[in-house]
CSV table of N, CA and C in Angstrom, one decimal:
chain,number,residue,atom,x,y,z
A,23,LYS,N,89.7,105.3,133.3
A,23,LYS,CA,89.4,105.2,132.5
A,23,LYS,C,89.5,107.0,131.8
A,24,THR,N,89.3,107.5,132.7
A,24,THR,CA,89.6,108.8,132.6
A,24,THR,C,90.8,109.7,132.0
A,25,ILE,N,91.4,110.3,131.3
A,25,ILE,CA,92.1,111.1,131.2
A,25,ILE,C,92.4,112.0,131.9
A,26,PRO,N,93.4,113.1,132.8
A,26,PRO,CA,93.7,114.4,133.6
A,26,PRO,C,93.6,114.7,132.4
A,27,ILE,N,93.3,116.1,132.5
A,27,ILE,CA,93.2,117.0,130.9
A,27,ILE,C,93.9,118.4,131.2
A,28,GLY,N,93.4,119.3,132.7
A,28,GLY,CA,94.1,120.0,133.5
A,28,GLY,C,93.0,120.4,134.6
A,29,ILE,N,93.3,121.6,135.1
A,29,ILE,CA,92.6,121.3,136.4
A,29,ILE,C,91.5,122.6,136.2
A,30,ARG,N,90.4,122.5,137.4
A,30,ARG,CA,89.4,123.1,137.1
A,30,ARG,C,89.6,124.6,137.9
A,31,LYS,N,89.0,125.2,137.3
A,31,LYS,CA,89.1,127.1,137.7
A,31,LYS,C,87.5,127.2,138.7
A,32,ASP,N,87.2,126.5,139.1
A,32,ASP,CA,85.9,126.6,140.3
A,32,ASP,C,86.5,125.8,141.8
A,33,ASN,N,87.5,124.6,141.6
A,33,ASN,CA,88.0,124.3,143.6
A,33,ASN,C,88.9,124.1,142.9
A,34,LEU,N,89.8,124.1,141.5
A,34,LEU,CA,91.0,123.5,141.8
A,34,LEU,C,92.0,121.9,141.8
A,35,ASP,N,90.6,121.3,141.7
A,35,ASP,CA,91.2,120.4,141.5
A,35,ASP,C,91.3,119.8,140.4
A,36,ILE,N,91.8,118.7,139.3
A,36,ILE,CA,92.3,118.0,138.4
A,36,ILE,C,90.8,117.5,137.8
A,37,ALA,N,91.0,117.9,136.5
A,37,ALA,CA,89.9,117.5,135.3
A,37,ALA,C,90.5,116.7,135.1
A,38,THR,N,89.3,115.9,134.0
A,38,THR,CA,89.4,114.5,134.4
A,38,THR,C,88.1,114.3,133.0
A,39,PHE,N,88.8,113.1,131.8
A,39,PHE,CA,87.9,113.0,131.0
A,39,PHE,C,87.7,111.9,130.4
A,40,ASP,N,86.3,111.0,130.4
A,40,ASP,CA,86.6,109.2,130.1
A,40,ASP,C,85.9,109.6,129.3
A,41,PHE,N,87.4,109.3,128.0
A,41,PHE,CA,88.0,109.6,126.4
A,41,PHE,C,87.2,108.0,125.9
A,42,SER,N,86.7,107.1,126.6
A,42,SER,CA,85.9,105.8,126.0
A,42,SER,C,84.5,105.4,126.5
A,43,ALA,N,84.0,106.5,127.0
A,43,ALA,CA,82.3,107.4,127.0
A,43,ALA,C,81.8,107.1,125.8
A,44,ASN,N,82.3,107.9,124.8
A,44,ASN,CA,81.7,108.7,123.4
A,44,ASN,C,83.0,107.6,122.1
A,45,SER,N,82.5,107.1,121.4
A,45,SER,CA,82.9,106.7,120.4
A,45,SER,C,84.2,107.7,119.7
A,46,ILE,N,83.7,109.4,119.7
A,46,ILE,CA,84.1,110.0,119.2
A,46,ILE,C,84.0,111.4,119.4
A,47,SER,N,85.1,111.7,120.5
A,47,SER,CA,85.7,112.9,121.5
A,47,SER,C,87.1,113.7,121.0
A,48,LEU,N,85.9,115.5,120.5
A,48,LEU,CA,86.6,116.4,120.3
A,48,LEU,C,87.5,116.7,121.0
A,49,VAL,N,88.6,117.3,120.7
A,49,VAL,CA,90.0,118.0,121.1
A,49,VAL,C,90.1,119.0,120.5
A,50,THR,N,89.6,120.9,120.6
A,50,THR,CA,90.4,121.5,119.5
A,50,THR,C,90.9,122.5,120.6
A,51,ALA,N,91.7,123.9,119.5
A,51,ALA,CA,92.6,124.4,119.7
A,51,ALA,C,92.3,125.2,118.7
A,52,SER,N,92.9,126.6,118.6
A,52,SER,CA,93.2,127.8,117.8
A,52,SER,C,93.9,127.0,116.9
A,53,ASP,N,95.0,126.5,117.6
A,53,ASP,CA,96.5,125.6,116.3
A,53,ASP,C,97.8,124.8,117.3
A,54,ILE,N,96.1,123.4,116.6
A,54,ILE,CA,96.6,122.8,117.6
A,54,ILE,C,98.3,122.6,117.0
A,55,THR,N,99.3,122.8,115.9
A,55,THR,CA,100.5,122.7,115.9
A,55,THR,C,101.6,123.0,117.0
A,56,THR,N,101.0,124.2,117.2
A,56,THR,CA,101.9,124.7,118.6
A,56,THR,C,101.4,124.4,119.8
A,57,LYS,N,100.5,123.6,120.1
A,57,LYS,CA,100.5,123.0,121.0
A,57,LYS,C,100.8,121.5,121.8
A,58,SER,N,102.1,121.5,121.3
A,58,SER,CA,102.9,119.3,121.2
A,58,SER,C,103.3,119.9,122.4
A,59,SER,N,103.8,120.8,123.1
A,59,SER,CA,104.0,120.9,124.5
A,59,SER,C,103.1,120.1,125.5
A,60,PHE,N,101.9,120.5,125.5
A,60,PHE,CA,100.2,119.8,125.5
A,60,PHE,C,99.9,118.7,125.1
A,61,PHE,N,100.4,118.6,124.0
A,61,PHE,CA,99.9,116.9,123.5
A,61,PHE,C,100.8,115.3,123.4
A,62,THR,N,101.6,116.2,123.8
A,62,THR,CA,102.9,115.2,124.2
A,62,THR,C,102.4,114.4,125.2
A,63,PRO,N,102.5,114.8,126.7
A,63,PRO,CA,102.3,113.8,127.5
A,63,PRO,C,101.2,113.3,127.5
A,64,PHE,N,100.0,114.4,126.8
A,64,PHE,CA,98.6,114.1,126.5
A,64,PHE,C,98.4,112.8,125.9
A,65,VAL,N,99.5,111.9,125.1
A,65,VAL,CA,99.1,111.3,124.0
A,65,VAL,C,100.3,109.6,125.1
A,66,LYS,N,100.9,110.4,125.5
A,66,LYS,CA,102.2,109.8,126.4
A,66,LYS,C,100.4,108.6,128.0
A,67,LEU,N,99.7,110.0,128.7
A,67,LEU,CA,99.3,109.3,128.9
A,67,LEU,C,98.0,107.8,129.0
A,68,PHE,N,97.4,108.3,127.2
A,68,PHE,CA,96.7,108.0,126.7
A,68,PHE,C,97.3,106.0,126.6
A,69,MET,N,99.0,105.9,126.5
A,69,MET,CA,99.3,105.1,126.0
A,69,MET,C,99.1,104.4,127.5
A,70,LYS,N,99.2,104.8,128.7
A,70,LYS,CA,99.5,104.4,129.9
A,70,LYS,C,97.8,103.5,130.3
A,71,VAL,N,97.1,104.0,129.4
A,71,VAL,CA,95.8,102.7,129.5
A,71,VAL,C,95.9,101.6,129.4
A,72,PRO,N,95.7,100.6,130.9
A,72,PRO,CA,96.3,99.4,130.7
A,72,PRO,C,95.3,98.3,129.3
A,73,TYR,N,94.1,99.0,129.1
A,73,TYR,CA,93.4,97.8,128.0
A,73,TYR,C,93.1,97.7,127.0
A,74,GLN,N,93.7,99.0,126.3
A,74,GLN,CA,93.5,99.2,124.6
A,74,GLN,C,94.9,100.2,124.5
A,75,LYS,N,95.3,99.2,123.1
A,75,LYS,CA,95.8,100.1,121.9
A,75,LYS,C,95.5,101.9,121.7
A,76,VAL,N,96.8,101.9,121.5
A,76,VAL,CA,96.3,103.4,121.5
A,76,VAL,C,97.5,103.5,120.0
A,77,VAL,N,96.8,104.5,118.9
A,77,VAL,CA,97.2,104.1,117.4
A,77,VAL,C,97.2,105.4,117.5
A,78,VAL,N,97.8,106.7,117.3
A,78,VAL,CA,98.6,108.4,116.9
A,78,VAL,C,98.7,108.3,115.5
A,79,ILE,N,97.4,108.5,115.0
A,79,ILE,CA,97.4,109.5,113.5
A,79,ILE,C,98.3,111.0,113.7
A,80,ASP,N,99.2,111.3,112.7
A,80,ASP,CA,100.0,112.7,113.3
A,80,ASP,C,99.4,112.9,111.5
A,81,ALA,N,98.8,113.6,111.4
A,81,ALA,CA,98.6,114.1,109.4
A,81,ALA,C,99.0,115.7,109.9
A,82,ASN,N,99.2,116.8,110.7
A,82,ASN,CA,100.0,118.0,111.1
A,82,ASN,C,101.1,117.5,111.1
A,83,LYS,N,101.8,116.3,111.5
A,83,LYS,CA,103.5,115.8,111.9
A,83,LYS,C,103.6,117.5,112.9
A,84,ILE,N,102.6,117.1,113.7
A,84,ILE,CA,102.6,117.4,115.2
A,84,ILE,C,104.3,117.5,116.0
A,85,PHE,N,104.9,116.5,115.9
A,85,PHE,CA,105.4,115.3,116.8
A,85,PHE,C,106.6,115.6,116.4
A,86,ASN,N,108.0,115.6,116.8
A,86,ASN,CA,109.1,115.2,116.3
A,86,ASN,C,110.1,113.9,116.8
A,87,PRO,N,110.6,113.8,115.5
A,87,PRO,CA,110.6,111.9,115.6
A,87,PRO,C,111.8,111.5,116.8
A,88,GLY,N,111.0,110.4,117.4
A,88,GLY,CA,110.8,110.0,119.0
A,88,GLY,C,110.5,110.3,119.8
A,89,ASP,N,109.1,111.9,119.9
A,89,ASP,CA,108.5,112.1,120.9
A,89,ASP,C,107.5,110.8,121.1
A,90,ILE,N,106.9,110.1,120.7
A,90,ILE,CA,106.1,109.3,120.3
A,90,ILE,C,106.9,108.2,119.6
A,91,SER,N,106.8,106.7,120.0
A,91,SER,CA,107.8,105.7,120.3
A,91,SER,C,106.7,105.0,119.7
A,92,GLU,N,106.1,104.1,119.9
A,92,GLU,CA,104.8,103.5,119.6
A,92,GLU,C,103.2,103.6,118.7
A,93,ASN,N,103.3,102.6,117.8
A,93,ASN,CA,102.0,102.9,117.4
A,93,ASN,C,101.8,104.7,116.8
A,94,TYR,N,102.9,105.2,116.1
A,94,TYR,CA,102.8,106.6,115.2
A,94,TYR,C,102.9,106.3,114.1
A,95,ILE,N,102.0,106.8,113.1
A,95,ILE,CA,102.1,106.9,112.0
A,95,ILE,C,101.9,108.4,111.6
A,96,ASN,N,102.9,108.9,111.3
A,96,ASN,CA,102.9,110.4,110.3
A,96,ASN,C,102.8,110.5,108.6
A,97,SER,N,102.7,109.4,107.7
A,97,SER,CA,102.4,109.1,106.4
A,97,SER,C,101.9,107.7,106.4
A,98,ASN,N,101.3,107.7,105.4
A,98,ASN,CA,101.5,106.6,104.3
A,98,ASN,C,99.8,105.8,105.8
A,99,PHE,N,99.3,107.0,105.4
A,99,PHE,CA,97.8,107.1,105.9
A,99,PHE,C,96.6,106.0,105.3
A,100,GLU,N,96.6,105.6,104.0
A,100,GLU,CA,96.0,105.3,103.1
A,100,GLU,C,95.9,103.4,104.2
A,101,SER,N,96.9,103.0,104.5
A,101,SER,CA,97.5,101.9,105.2
A,101,SER,C,96.6,101.4,106.4
A,102,ILE,N,96.6,102.7,107.2
A,102,ILE,CA,95.4,103.1,108.6
A,102,ILE,C,94.2,102.4,108.3
A,103,ILE,N,94.6,103.2,107.3
A,103,ILE,CA,93.1,103.1,107.2
A,103,ILE,C,92.7,102.1,106.6
A,104,GLU,N,93.0,101.8,105.4
A,104,GLU,CA,92.1,99.8,105.3
A,104,GLU,C,92.4,99.4,106.6
A,105,VAL,N,93.5,99.2,107.2
A,105,VAL,CA,93.5,98.3,108.8
A,105,VAL,C,92.8,99.1,109.7
A,106,ILE,N,91.9,99.9,109.6
A,106,ILE,CA,91.1,100.8,110.6
A,106,ILE,C,89.4,100.1,110.1
A,107,SER,N,89.2,100.1,108.4
A,107,SER,CA,88.2,100.0,108.0
A,107,SER,C,87.9,97.9,107.5
A,108,ASN,N,89.2,97.8,107.8
A,108,ASN,CA,88.6,96.0,107.8
A,108,ASN,C,88.4,96.0,109.5
A,109,ASN,N,88.9,96.2,110.2
A,109,ASN,CA,88.5,96.3,111.6
A,109,ASN,C,86.9,96.2,112.1
A,110,TYR,N,86.6,97.2,111.5
A,110,TYR,CA,84.9,97.8,111.7
A,110,TYR,C,84.3,96.7,111.3
A,111,ASN,N,84.6,96.5,109.6
A,111,ASN,CA,83.9,95.6,109.1
A,111,ASN,C,83.7,94.4,110.2
A,112,LYS,N,84.8,93.6,110.5
A,112,LYS,CA,84.3,92.5,111.0
A,112,LYS,C,83.8,92.4,111.8
A,113,GLN,N,84.3,93.5,113.4
A,113,GLN,CA,83.2,93.6,114.3
A,113,GLN,C,81.6,93.9,113.5
A,114,LYS,N,81.5,94.7,112.9
A,114,LYS,CA,80.2,94.9,112.3
A,114,LYS,C,79.3,93.5,112.1
A,115,GLU,N,79.9,92.8,111.2
A,115,GLU,CA,79.9,91.4,110.6
A,115,GLU,C,79.4,90.6,111.4
A,116,THR,N,80.3,90.7,112.6
A,116,THR,CA,80.2,89.5,113.5
A,116,THR,C,78.8,90.1,114.4
A,117,TYR,N,79.2,91.7,114.6
A,117,TYR,CA,77.5,91.9,116.0
A,117,TYR,C,76.2,91.4,114.8
A,118,GLU,N,76.2,91.6,114.0
A,118,GLU,CA,74.9,91.4,112.7
A,118,GLU,C,74.5,89.6,112.8
A,119,ASN,N,75.4,88.8,112.6
A,119,ASN,CA,75.6,88.0,112.7
A,119,ASN,C,75.3,87.4,113.6
A,120,ASN,N,75.2,87.8,114.5
A,120,ASN,CA,74.7,87.5,115.9
A,120,ASN,C,74.0,88.1,116.7
A,121,ASN,N,72.7,88.4,115.8
A,121,ASN,CA,71.8,89.1,115.8
A,121,ASN,C,71.6,89.8,117.0
A,122,TYR,N,72.9,91.2,116.6
A,122,TYR,CA,72.9,92.3,117.1
A,122,TYR,C,72.9,92.6,118.2
A,123,ASN,N,74.3,91.2,119.5
A,123,ASN,CA,73.7,91.1,120.6
A,123,ASN,C,75.6,91.7,121.0
A,124,ASP,N,75.7,92.5,122.2
A,124,ASP,CA,76.6,93.5,122.3
A,124,ASP,C,78.3,92.6,122.7
A,125,ASP,N,77.1,91.3,122.9
A,125,ASP,CA,78.1,90.7,124.1
A,125,ASP,C,79.6,89.8,122.7
A,126,VAL,N,79.3,89.7,121.8
A,126,VAL,CA,80.4,89.1,120.8
A,126,VAL,C,81.1,90.3,120.9
A,127,LEU,N,81.0,91.7,120.9
A,127,LEU,CA,81.9,92.5,120.7
A,127,LEU,C,83.2,92.4,121.4
A,128,GLU,N,83.2,92.0,123.2
A,128,GLU,CA,83.9,91.3,123.9
A,128,GLU,C,85.0,91.6,123.8
A,129,LYS,N,85.0,89.8,122.4
A,129,LYS,CA,86.5,89.8,122.0
A,129,LYS,C,87.0,89.9,121.1
A,130,PHE,N,86.9,91.7,121.0
A,130,PHE,CA,87.4,92.5,119.9
A,130,PHE,C,88.0,93.6,120.9
A,131,SER,N,89.8,93.5,120.8
A,131,SER,CA,90.8,94.5,121.1
A,131,SER,C,90.2,95.5,120.9
A,132,LYS,N,89.9,96.3,121.9
A,132,LYS,CA,89.8,97.6,122.1
A,132,LYS,C,90.8,98.6,121.5
A,133,THR,N,90.7,99.7,120.6
A,133,THR,CA,91.9,101.0,120.0
A,133,THR,C,91.1,101.6,120.0
A,134,THR,N,92.0,102.6,120.6
A,134,THR,CA,91.8,104.0,120.0
A,134,THR,C,92.6,105.2,119.1
A,135,TYR,N,92.3,105.3,118.6
A,135,TYR,CA,92.5,106.4,117.4
A,135,TYR,C,92.9,108.3,118.0
A,136,LEU,N,94.4,108.3,118.2
A,136,LEU,CA,94.0,109.4,118.3
A,136,LEU,C,94.8,110.4,117.2
A,137,ILE,N,94.2,111.0,116.4
A,137,ILE,CA,93.7,111.5,114.9
A,137,ILE,C,94.0,112.9,114.8
A,138,PHE,N,95.5,113.6,114.8
A,138,PHE,CA,95.4,114.7,114.7
A,138,PHE,C,95.5,115.3,113.8
A,139,GLY,N,94.4,116.4,113.5
A,139,GLY,CA,93.9,117.0,112.2
A,139,GLY,C,93.6,115.8,110.6
A,140,ILE,N,92.1,115.9,111.0
A,140,ILE,CA,91.1,115.5,110.4
A,140,ILE,C,91.4,115.8,109.2
A,141,SER,N,91.6,117.5,109.2
A,141,SER,CA,91.2,118.0,107.4
A,141,SER,C,92.6,117.4,106.7
A,142,ASN,N,94.1,117.4,107.2
A,142,ASN,CA,94.9,117.4,106.4
A,142,ASN,C,94.7,115.8,106.1
A,143,LEU,N,94.1,115.0,107.1
A,143,LEU,CA,94.1,113.5,106.9
A,143,LEU,C,93.5,113.2,105.3
A,144,LEU,N,92.5,113.9,105.6
A,144,LEU,CA,91.4,113.6,105.2
A,144,LEU,C,91.6,114.4,103.7
A,145,SER,N,92.4,115.2,103.7
A,145,SER,CA,92.8,115.4,102.0
A,145,SER,C,94.0,115.2,101.4
A,146,ARG,N,94.3,114.1,102.0
A,146,ARG,CA,95.9,113.5,101.8
A,146,ARG,C,95.5,112.2,101.0
A,147,VAL,N,94.3,111.8,101.8
A,147,VAL,CA,94.0,110.2,100.8
A,147,VAL,C,93.1,110.4,99.9
A,148,SER,N,93.2,109.1,99.0
A,148,SER,CA,92.3,108.8,97.7
A,148,SER,C,90.7,109.1,98.9
A,149,ASN,N,89.7,109.6,97.2
A,149,ASN,CA,88.3,109.3,97.5
A,149,ASN,C,87.7,107.9,98.6
A,150,ASP,N,88.3,107.0,97.6
A,150,ASP,CA,87.8,105.7,98.4
A,150,ASP,C,88.4,105.6,99.7
A,151,ALA,N,89.6,106.0,100.6
A,151,ALA,CA,90.4,105.6,101.9
A,151,ALA,C,89.4,107.2,102.6
A,152,LYS,N,89.3,108.0,102.2
A,152,LYS,CA,88.2,108.9,102.6
A,152,LYS,C,86.8,108.1,103.2
A,153,ASN,N,86.1,107.9,101.9
A,153,ASN,CA,85.0,107.6,102.5
A,153,ASN,C,85.0,106.2,103.5
A,154,LYS,N,86.0,105.2,103.1
A,154,LYS,CA,86.2,104.0,104.7
A,154,LYS,C,85.8,104.6,106.0
A,155,LEU,N,87.0,106.1,105.8
A,155,LEU,CA,87.2,106.8,106.6
A,155,LEU,C,85.9,106.6,107.9
A,156,THR,N,85.1,107.7,106.6
A,156,THR,CA,83.6,108.7,107.3
A,156,THR,C,82.8,107.4,106.8
A,157,THR,N,82.7,106.2,106.8
A,157,THR,CA,82.0,105.2,106.9
A,157,THR,C,82.6,104.2,108.9
A,158,VAL,N,83.9,104.0,108.7
A,158,VAL,CA,83.9,103.4,109.9
A,158,VAL,C,82.8,104.8,111.5
A,159,LEU,N,83.1,106.2,110.7
A,159,LEU,CA,83.0,106.9,111.8
A,159,LEU,C,81.6,107.8,112.0
A,160,SER,N,80.9,107.1,110.8
A,160,SER,CA,79.4,107.5,111.1
A,160,SER,C,79.4,105.9,111.8
A,161,GLY,N,79.5,104.4,111.8
A,161,GLY,CA,79.2,103.3,112.1
A,161,GLY,C,79.5,102.8,113.4
A,162,ASN,N,80.7,103.9,113.3
A,162,ASN,CA,81.5,103.2,114.9
A,162,ASN,C,80.6,103.4,116.4
A,163,LYS,N,79.5,104.3,116.5
A,163,LYS,CA,78.8,104.5,117.3
A,163,LYS,C,77.7,103.6,118.0
A,164,GLU,N,78.0,102.9,116.7
A,164,GLU,CA,76.5,101.8,117.3
A,164,GLU,C,77.5,100.8,117.9
A,165,LEU,N,78.7,100.3,117.4
A,165,LEU,CA,79.3,98.7,117.7
A,165,LEU,C,80.1,99.3,119.3
A,166,ASN,N,80.9,101.0,119.0
A,166,ASN,CA,81.7,100.8,120.3
A,166,ASN,C,82.6,100.3,121.1
A,167,VAL,N,83.5,98.9,120.0
A,167,VAL,CA,84.6,98.4,119.9
A,167,VAL,C,85.7,99.4,120.5
A,168,ASP,N,85.9,100.1,119.1
A,168,ASP,CA,87.2,101.3,119.3
A,168,ASP,C,86.4,102.9,118.9
A,169,HIS,N,87.1,103.8,119.6
A,169,HIS,CA,87.6,105.2,119.8
A,169,HIS,C,88.3,105.9,119.3
A,170,PHE,N,87.8,106.8,118.9
A,170,PHE,CA,88.4,107.8,118.1
A,170,PHE,C,88.3,109.6,118.7
A,171,VAL,N,89.9,109.6,118.8
A,171,VAL,CA,89.7,111.2,119.3
A,171,VAL,C,91.0,112.0,118.0
A,172,ILE,N,89.4,113.0,118.1
A,172,ILE,CA,90.1,113.7,117.0
A,172,ILE,C,90.5,115.0,117.5
A,173,ILE,N,92.0,115.5,116.9
A,173,ILE,CA,92.3,117.1,117.4
A,173,ILE,C,92.5,117.7,116.4
A,174,GLU,N,91.8,118.8,116.3
A,174,GLU,CA,91.7,119.8,115.5
A,174,GLU,C,91.2,121.1,115.8
A,175,ASN,N,91.8,121.7,114.3
A,175,ASN,CA,91.7,123.9,115.0
A,175,ASN,C,90.5,123.5,114.9
A,176,ALA,N,90.2,124.3,115.8
A,176,ALA,CA,88.7,124.4,116.4
A,176,ALA,C,87.8,125.3,114.1
A,177,ASP,N,88.6,126.0,113.9
A,177,ASP,CA,88.1,126.8,112.1
A,177,ASP,C,87.8,125.8,111.0
A,178,LYS,N,89.1,124.6,111.8
A,178,LYS,CA,88.8,123.7,110.3
A,178,LYS,C,88.3,122.7,110.7
A,179,LEU,N,87.9,122.7,112.1
A,179,LEU,CA,86.5,121.3,112.8
A,179,LEU,C,85.0,121.6,112.0
A,180,LYS,N,85.0,122.8,112.3
A,180,LYS,CA,83.8,123.7,111.9
A,180,LYS,C,83.1,123.1,110.2
A,181,SER,N,84.1,123.0,109.1
A,181,SER,CA,83.8,122.9,108.3
A,181,SER,C,82.9,121.2,107.8
A,182,PHE,N,83.4,120.7,109.0
A,182,PHE,CA,82.5,119.7,108.5
A,182,PHE,C,81.2,119.0,109.2
A,183,ALA,N,81.0,120.0,110.1
A,183,ALA,CA,79.2,119.9,110.9
A,183,ALA,C,78.2,119.5,109.8
A,184,TYR,N,77.9,119.2,108.8
A,184,TYR,CA,76.7,119.4,107.8
A,184,TYR,C,77.8,117.5,107.6
A,185,ASP,N,78.6,117.4,107.4
A,185,ASP,CA,79.0,116.1,106.9
A,185,ASP,C,78.3,115.1,107.5
A,186,GLU,N,77.8,113.6,106.9
A,186,GLU,CA,77.6,112.8,107.9
A,186,GLU,C,77.6,112.2,108.9
A,187,TRP,N,79.2,111.6,108.9
A,187,TRP,CA,80.0,111.1,109.3
A,187,TRP,C,80.1,111.5,111.3
A,188,TYR,N,79.7,113.0,110.9
A,188,TYR,CA,80.2,114.2,112.0
A,188,TYR,C,78.9,114.4,112.7
A,189,LYS,N,77.5,114.9,112.1
A,189,LYS,CA,76.4,114.5,112.6
A,189,LYS,C,75.8,113.6,113.6
A,190,SER,N,76.4,112.1,112.8
A,190,SER,CA,75.3,111.3,113.5
A,190,SER,C,76.5,111.0,114.6
A,191,SER,N,77.7,111.2,114.6
A,191,SER,CA,78.7,110.5,115.8
A,191,SER,C,79.2,111.6,116.4
A,192,ILE,N,79.4,113.0,116.6
A,192,ILE,CA,79.5,114.3,117.7
A,192,ILE,C,78.2,114.5,117.8
A,193,ASP,N,78.3,114.6,119.8
A,193,ASP,CA,76.8,115.0,120.5
A,193,ASP,C,78.2,116.5,120.9
A,194,THR,N,77.0,117.1,120.1
A,194,THR,CA,77.5,119.3,120.1
A,194,THR,C,77.6,119.8,121.9
A,195,SER,N,76.9,118.7,122.9
A,195,SER,CA,76.5,119.5,123.6
A,195,SER,C,77.2,119.5,124.8
A,196,GLU,N,78.0,118.4,124.7
A,196,GLU,CA,79.0,117.9,126.2
A,196,GLU,C,80.0,119.1,125.3
């Protein structure tokens, strides 16, 4: 479940992080568009996790064609947001109709969405799509079937600090 993310300075061991432990995880950099040499192997490591599907949503067009071959989206964002929203709504309905029993969620396949540039993504879609995605991000913590890894520039991420989806889903103590 853990992905190697670097080397620990204190003991030179491999540093790992369990991105499935949170419904939303953050990865920040001063400028993510210049870090494709880090993010290409990062994404490929996610693709090797056997128990879940990985979808890369690249609103910043960080990757070159062919860098990421499977489930790579760098346009037509409204369609993937519709898929995400429909999946979430099915999961939520099943959960509620079964008296909030977590066991019923096991039948859903797990998907991890790697979102590169959420600020660009939200600026390129309609208000309806924006509302659908932020509703999913706000409520996904309760279901915890799908996971979102948001990769964004630190300064752009700060602009979401007071948004409901951010406040309800992001643990800033980690």
